[in-house]
CSV table of C-alpha atoms and ligand atoms in Angstrom, one decimal:
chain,number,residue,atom,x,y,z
A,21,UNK,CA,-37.7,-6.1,21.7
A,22,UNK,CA,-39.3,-9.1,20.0
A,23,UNK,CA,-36.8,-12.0,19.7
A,24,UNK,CA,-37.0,-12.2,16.1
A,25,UNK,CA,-36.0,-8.9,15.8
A,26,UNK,CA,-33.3,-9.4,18.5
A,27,UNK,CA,-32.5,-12.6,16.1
A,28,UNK,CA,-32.2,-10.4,13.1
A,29,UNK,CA,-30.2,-7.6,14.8
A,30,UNK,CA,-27.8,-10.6,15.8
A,31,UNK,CA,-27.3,-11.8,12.0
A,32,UNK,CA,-27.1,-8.3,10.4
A,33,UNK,CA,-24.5,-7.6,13.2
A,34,UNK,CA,-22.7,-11.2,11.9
A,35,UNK,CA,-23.2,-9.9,7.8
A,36,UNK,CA,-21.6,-6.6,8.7
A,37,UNK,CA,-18.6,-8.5,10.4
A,38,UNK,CA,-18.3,-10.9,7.6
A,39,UNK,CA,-18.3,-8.2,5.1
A,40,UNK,CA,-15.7,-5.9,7.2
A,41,UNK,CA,-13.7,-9.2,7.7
A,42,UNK,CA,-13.9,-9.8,4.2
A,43,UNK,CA,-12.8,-6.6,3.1
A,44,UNK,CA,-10.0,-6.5,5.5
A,45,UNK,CA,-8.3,-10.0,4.1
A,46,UNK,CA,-9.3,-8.8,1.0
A,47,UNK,CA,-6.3,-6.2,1.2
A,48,UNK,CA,-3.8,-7.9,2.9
A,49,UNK,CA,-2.4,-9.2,0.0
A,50,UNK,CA,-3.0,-5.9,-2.0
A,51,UNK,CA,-1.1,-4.2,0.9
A,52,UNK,CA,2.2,-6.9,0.1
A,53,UNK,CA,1.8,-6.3,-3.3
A,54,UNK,CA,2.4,-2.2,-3.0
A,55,UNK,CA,5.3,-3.2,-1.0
A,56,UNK,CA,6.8,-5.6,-3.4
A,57,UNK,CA,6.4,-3.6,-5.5
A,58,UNK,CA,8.6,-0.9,-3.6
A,59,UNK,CA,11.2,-3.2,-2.6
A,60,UNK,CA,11.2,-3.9,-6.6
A,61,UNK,CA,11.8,-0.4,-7.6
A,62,UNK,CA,14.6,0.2,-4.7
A,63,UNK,CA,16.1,-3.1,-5.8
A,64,UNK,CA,16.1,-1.2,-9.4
A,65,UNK,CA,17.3,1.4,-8.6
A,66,UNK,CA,20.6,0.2,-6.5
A,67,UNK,CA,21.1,-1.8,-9.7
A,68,UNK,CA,21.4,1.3,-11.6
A,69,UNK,CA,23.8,3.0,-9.2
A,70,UNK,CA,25.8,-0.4,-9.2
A,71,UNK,CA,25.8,-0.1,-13.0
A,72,UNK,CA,26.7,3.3,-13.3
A,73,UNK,CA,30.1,2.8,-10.6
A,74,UNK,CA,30.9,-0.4,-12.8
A,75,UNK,CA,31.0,1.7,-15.9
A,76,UNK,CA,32.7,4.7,-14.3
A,77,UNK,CA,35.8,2.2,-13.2
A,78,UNK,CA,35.8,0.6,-16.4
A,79,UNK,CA,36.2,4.3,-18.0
A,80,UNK,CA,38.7,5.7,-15.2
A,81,UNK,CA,40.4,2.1,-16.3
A,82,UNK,CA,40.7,2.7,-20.0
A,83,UNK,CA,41.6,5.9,-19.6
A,84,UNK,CA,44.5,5.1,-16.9
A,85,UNK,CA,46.5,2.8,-19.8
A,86,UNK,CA,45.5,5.5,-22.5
A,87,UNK,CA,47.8,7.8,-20.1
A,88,UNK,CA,50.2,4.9,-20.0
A,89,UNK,CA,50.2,4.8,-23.3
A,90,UNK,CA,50.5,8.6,-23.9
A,91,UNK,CA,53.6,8.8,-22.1
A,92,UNK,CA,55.8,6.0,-23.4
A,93,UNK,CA,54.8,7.5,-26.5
A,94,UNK,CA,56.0,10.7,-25.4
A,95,UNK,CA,59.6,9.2,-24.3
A,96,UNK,CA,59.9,7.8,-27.5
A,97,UNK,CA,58.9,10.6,-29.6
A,98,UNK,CA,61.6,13.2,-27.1
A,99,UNK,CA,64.1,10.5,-28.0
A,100,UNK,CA,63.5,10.7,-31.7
A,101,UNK,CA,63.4,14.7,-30.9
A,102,UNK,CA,67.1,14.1,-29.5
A,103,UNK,CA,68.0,12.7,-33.0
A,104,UNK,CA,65.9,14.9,-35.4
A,105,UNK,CA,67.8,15.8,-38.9
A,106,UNK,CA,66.2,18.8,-39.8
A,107,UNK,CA,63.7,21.7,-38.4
A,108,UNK,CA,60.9,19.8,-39.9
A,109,UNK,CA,61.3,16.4,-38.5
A,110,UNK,CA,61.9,18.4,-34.9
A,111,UNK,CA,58.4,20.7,-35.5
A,112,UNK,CA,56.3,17.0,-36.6
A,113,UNK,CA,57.8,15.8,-32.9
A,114,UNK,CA,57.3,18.7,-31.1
A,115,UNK,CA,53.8,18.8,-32.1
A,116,UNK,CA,53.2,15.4,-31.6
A,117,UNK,CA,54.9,16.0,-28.1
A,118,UNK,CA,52.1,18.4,-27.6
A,119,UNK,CA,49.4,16.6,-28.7
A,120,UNK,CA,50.1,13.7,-26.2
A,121,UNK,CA,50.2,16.0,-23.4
A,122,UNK,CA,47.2,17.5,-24.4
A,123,UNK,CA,45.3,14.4,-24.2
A,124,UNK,CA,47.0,13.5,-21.4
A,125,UNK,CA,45.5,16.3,-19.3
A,126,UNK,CA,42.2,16.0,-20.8
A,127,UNK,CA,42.0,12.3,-19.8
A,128,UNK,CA,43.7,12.6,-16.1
A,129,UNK,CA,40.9,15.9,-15.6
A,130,UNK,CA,37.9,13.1,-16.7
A,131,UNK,CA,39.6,10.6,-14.2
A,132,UNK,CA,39.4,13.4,-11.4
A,133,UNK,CA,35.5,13.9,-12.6
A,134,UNK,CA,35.0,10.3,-12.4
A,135,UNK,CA,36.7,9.5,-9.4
A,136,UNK,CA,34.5,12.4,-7.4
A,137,UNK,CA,31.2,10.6,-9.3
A,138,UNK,CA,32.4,7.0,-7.6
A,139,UNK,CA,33.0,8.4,-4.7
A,140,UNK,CA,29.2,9.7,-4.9
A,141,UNK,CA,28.1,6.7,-6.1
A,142,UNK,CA,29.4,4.6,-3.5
A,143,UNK,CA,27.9,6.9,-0.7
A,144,UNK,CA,24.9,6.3,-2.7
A,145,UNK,CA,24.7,2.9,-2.9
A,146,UNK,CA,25.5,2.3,0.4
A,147,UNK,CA,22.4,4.6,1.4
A,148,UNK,CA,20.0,2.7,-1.3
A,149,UNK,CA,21.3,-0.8,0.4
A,150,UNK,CA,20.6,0.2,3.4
A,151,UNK,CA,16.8,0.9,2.6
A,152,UNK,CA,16.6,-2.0,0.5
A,153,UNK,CA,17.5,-4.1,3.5
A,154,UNK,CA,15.1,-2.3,5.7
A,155,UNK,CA,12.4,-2.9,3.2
A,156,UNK,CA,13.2,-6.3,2.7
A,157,UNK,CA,12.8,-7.1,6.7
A,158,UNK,CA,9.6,-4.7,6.7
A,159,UNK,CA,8.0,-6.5,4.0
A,160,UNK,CA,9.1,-10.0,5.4
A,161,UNK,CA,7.6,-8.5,9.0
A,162,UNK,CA,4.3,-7.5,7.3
A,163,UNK,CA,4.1,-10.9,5.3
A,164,UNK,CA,4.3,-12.9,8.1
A,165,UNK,CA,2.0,-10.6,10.1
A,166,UNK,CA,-0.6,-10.7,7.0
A,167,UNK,CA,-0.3,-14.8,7.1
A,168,UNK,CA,-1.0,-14.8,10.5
A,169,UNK,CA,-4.3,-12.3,10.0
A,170,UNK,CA,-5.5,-14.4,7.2
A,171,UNK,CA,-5.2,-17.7,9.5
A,172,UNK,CA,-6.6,-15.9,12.4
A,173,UNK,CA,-9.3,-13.8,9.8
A,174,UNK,CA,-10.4,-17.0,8.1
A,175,UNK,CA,-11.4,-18.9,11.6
A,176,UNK,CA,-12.9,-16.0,12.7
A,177,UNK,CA,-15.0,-15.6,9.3
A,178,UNK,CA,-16.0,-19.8,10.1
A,179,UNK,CA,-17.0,-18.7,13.5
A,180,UNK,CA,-19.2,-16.1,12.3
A,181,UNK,CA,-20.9,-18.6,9.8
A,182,UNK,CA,-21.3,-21.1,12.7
A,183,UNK,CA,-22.8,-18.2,14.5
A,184,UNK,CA,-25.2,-16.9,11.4
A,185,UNK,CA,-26.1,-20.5,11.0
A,186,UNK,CA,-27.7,-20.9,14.6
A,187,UNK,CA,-29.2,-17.4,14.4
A,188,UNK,CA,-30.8,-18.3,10.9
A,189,UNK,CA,-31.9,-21.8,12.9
A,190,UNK,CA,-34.2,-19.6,15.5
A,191,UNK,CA,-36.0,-17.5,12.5
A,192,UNK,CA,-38.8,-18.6,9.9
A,193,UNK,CA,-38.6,-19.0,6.6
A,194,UNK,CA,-40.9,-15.8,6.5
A,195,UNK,CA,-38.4,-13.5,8.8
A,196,UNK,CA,-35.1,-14.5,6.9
A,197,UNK,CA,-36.7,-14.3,3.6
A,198,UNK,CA,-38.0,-10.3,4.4
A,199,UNK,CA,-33.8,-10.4,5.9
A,200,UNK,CA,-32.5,-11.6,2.5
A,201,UNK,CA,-34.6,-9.1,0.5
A,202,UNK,CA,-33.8,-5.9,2.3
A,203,UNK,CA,-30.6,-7.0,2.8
A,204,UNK,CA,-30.1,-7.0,-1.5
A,205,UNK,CA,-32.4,-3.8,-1.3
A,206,UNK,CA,-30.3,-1.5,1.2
A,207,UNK,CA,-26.9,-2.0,-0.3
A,208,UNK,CA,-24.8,-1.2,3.2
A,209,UNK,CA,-27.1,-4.5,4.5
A,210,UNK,CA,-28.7,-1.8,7.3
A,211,UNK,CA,-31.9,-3.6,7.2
A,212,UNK,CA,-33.0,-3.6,11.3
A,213,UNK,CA,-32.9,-0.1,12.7
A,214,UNK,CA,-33.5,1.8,15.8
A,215,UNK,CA,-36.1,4.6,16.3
A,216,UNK,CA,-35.0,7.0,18.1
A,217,UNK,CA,-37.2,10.5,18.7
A,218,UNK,CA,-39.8,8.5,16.1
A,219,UNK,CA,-37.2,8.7,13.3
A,220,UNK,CA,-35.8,5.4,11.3
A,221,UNK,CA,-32.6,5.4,11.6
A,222,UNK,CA,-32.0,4.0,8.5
A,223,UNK,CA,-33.3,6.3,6.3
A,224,UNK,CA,-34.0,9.5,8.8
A,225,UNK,CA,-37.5,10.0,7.9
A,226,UNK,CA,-40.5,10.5,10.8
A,227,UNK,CA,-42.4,7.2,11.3
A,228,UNK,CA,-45.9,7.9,12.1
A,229,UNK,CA,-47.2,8.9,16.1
A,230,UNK,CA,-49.4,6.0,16.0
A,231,UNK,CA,-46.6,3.6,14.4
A,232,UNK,CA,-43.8,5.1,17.5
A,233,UNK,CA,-46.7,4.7,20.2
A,234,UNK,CA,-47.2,0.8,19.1
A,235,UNK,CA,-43.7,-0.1,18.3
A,236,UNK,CA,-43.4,1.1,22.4
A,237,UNK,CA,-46.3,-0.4,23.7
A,238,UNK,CA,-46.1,-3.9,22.0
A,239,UNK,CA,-42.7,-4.5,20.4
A,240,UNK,CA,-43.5,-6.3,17.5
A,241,UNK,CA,-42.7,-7.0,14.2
A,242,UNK,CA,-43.2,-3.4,12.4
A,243,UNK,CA,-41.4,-1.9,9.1
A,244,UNK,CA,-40.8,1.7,8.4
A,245,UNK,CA,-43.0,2.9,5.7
A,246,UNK,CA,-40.6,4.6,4.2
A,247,UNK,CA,-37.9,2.5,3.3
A,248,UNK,CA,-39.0,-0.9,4.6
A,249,UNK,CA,-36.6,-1.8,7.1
A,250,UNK,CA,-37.4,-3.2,10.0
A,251,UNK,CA,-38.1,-1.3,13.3
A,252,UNK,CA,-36.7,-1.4,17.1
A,253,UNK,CA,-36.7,0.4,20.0
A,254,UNK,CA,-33.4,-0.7,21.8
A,255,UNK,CA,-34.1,-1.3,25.5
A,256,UNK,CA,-35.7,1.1,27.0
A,257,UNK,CA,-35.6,1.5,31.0
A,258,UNK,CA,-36.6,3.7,33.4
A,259,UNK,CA,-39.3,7.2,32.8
A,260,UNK,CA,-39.2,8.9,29.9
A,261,UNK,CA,-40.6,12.8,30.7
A,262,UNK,CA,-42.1,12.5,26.8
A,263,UNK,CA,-43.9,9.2,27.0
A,264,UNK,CA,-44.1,8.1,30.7
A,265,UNK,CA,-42.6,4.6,32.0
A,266,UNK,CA,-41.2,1.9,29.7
A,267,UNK,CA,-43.0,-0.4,28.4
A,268,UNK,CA,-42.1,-3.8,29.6
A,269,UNK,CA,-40.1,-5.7,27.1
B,330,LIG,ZN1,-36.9,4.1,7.2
């Protein structure tokens, strides 16, 4: 393999890590975002339980002193029943009698209701602040985790520069200007590729017998006439039954 090439496999292999490094820091802070997001919603949604208890209390409250109310009504209306004049005096109290008790029951069967509902609620809430907290601490977890990939990501990424920039140092201006243009033309930046059985690997087509034979007599500097990228034969050792020994590389 011609060291140019070799030089040229060693910088797409440094693009390809730049780009998947770049990617990767790329979502770290997407990834916190969807999971402050979450922590937003549960934080939401405790808020609404919380708000919902408060306002059944405050209900069960109001409706405790209506009751209250109800019945010192009641012992002042069977005392005024004790001192009725007539029949119609002692019907307008016995009906308002009734109509006390009547809300009475109504409002002591909505405290029941309520107080089964808070009792929900709180077994509710205490679930949803439980996962809150765990989200909290699992967010915090992955923050910290995503700070220390970003410092680690970003010295790696000015490693890999350091590393392009030697590798770009050992090519000519020819070599790295045929790099840059099949690296905009083959969007995945593929642009060296092995043959293997005399077929490209980068775009699968046959190269020609007399294009395979050279490329493993002489390496050299050879494209595939198909889709232009440049062509290697990864070390090859020992006898090959199809084509004899290896050439000497
Ligand atoms: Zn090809």
């Amino acid at each position: 393999m011609l060291p140019e090439v070799q030089a040229l496999v060693r910088l797409q292999d440094c693009d390809h890590a730049v780009t998947r490094l770049e990617t990767e820091l790329a979502e770290l802070p997407k990834r916190l975002d969807a999971l402050q997001k979450e922590v937003a919603a549960q934080t939401k949604s405790l808020a609404t339980l919380e708000a919902k208890l408060k306002a059944d209390e405050s209900e069960r409250r109001k409706l405790e002193g209506d009751v209250e109310l109800h019945k010192s009504k009641i012992v002042k209306l069977k005392k005024q029943l004790n001192e009725a004049q007539n029949l119609t005096q002692t019907q307008a109290l016995e009906h308002e009698i009734t109509w006390a008790e009547q809300a009475i029951a109504k409002a002591e069967e909505r405290e029941l209701e309520l107080l089964m509902e808070e009792e929900q609620l709180r077994a509710d809430i205490a679930v949803a602040k439980g996962k809150l907290l765990a989200m909290q601490k699992n967010f915090e977890a992955e923050r910290q985790q995503a700070l220390a990939r970003h410092k680690a990501g970003l010295a790696e990424l000015a490693s890999l520069a350091e590393q392009r920039k030697t590798t770009l140092a050992t090519l000519t201006p020819q070599v790295t200007s045929v790099y840059e243009r099949l690296r905009k033309k083959h969007k995945n930046g593929v642009v060296a590729v092995e043959v293997v059985n005399a077929q490209c690997q980068g775009c699968y087509m046959e190269i020609r017998l007399q294009l395979w034979q050279e490329l493993r007599a002489h390496p050299s500097f050879l494209a595939c006439e198909n889709c232009g990228r440049i062509l290697y034969i990864p070390s090859v050792t020992g006898f090959d039954p199809q084509f004899g020994p290896a050439p000497v590389q």
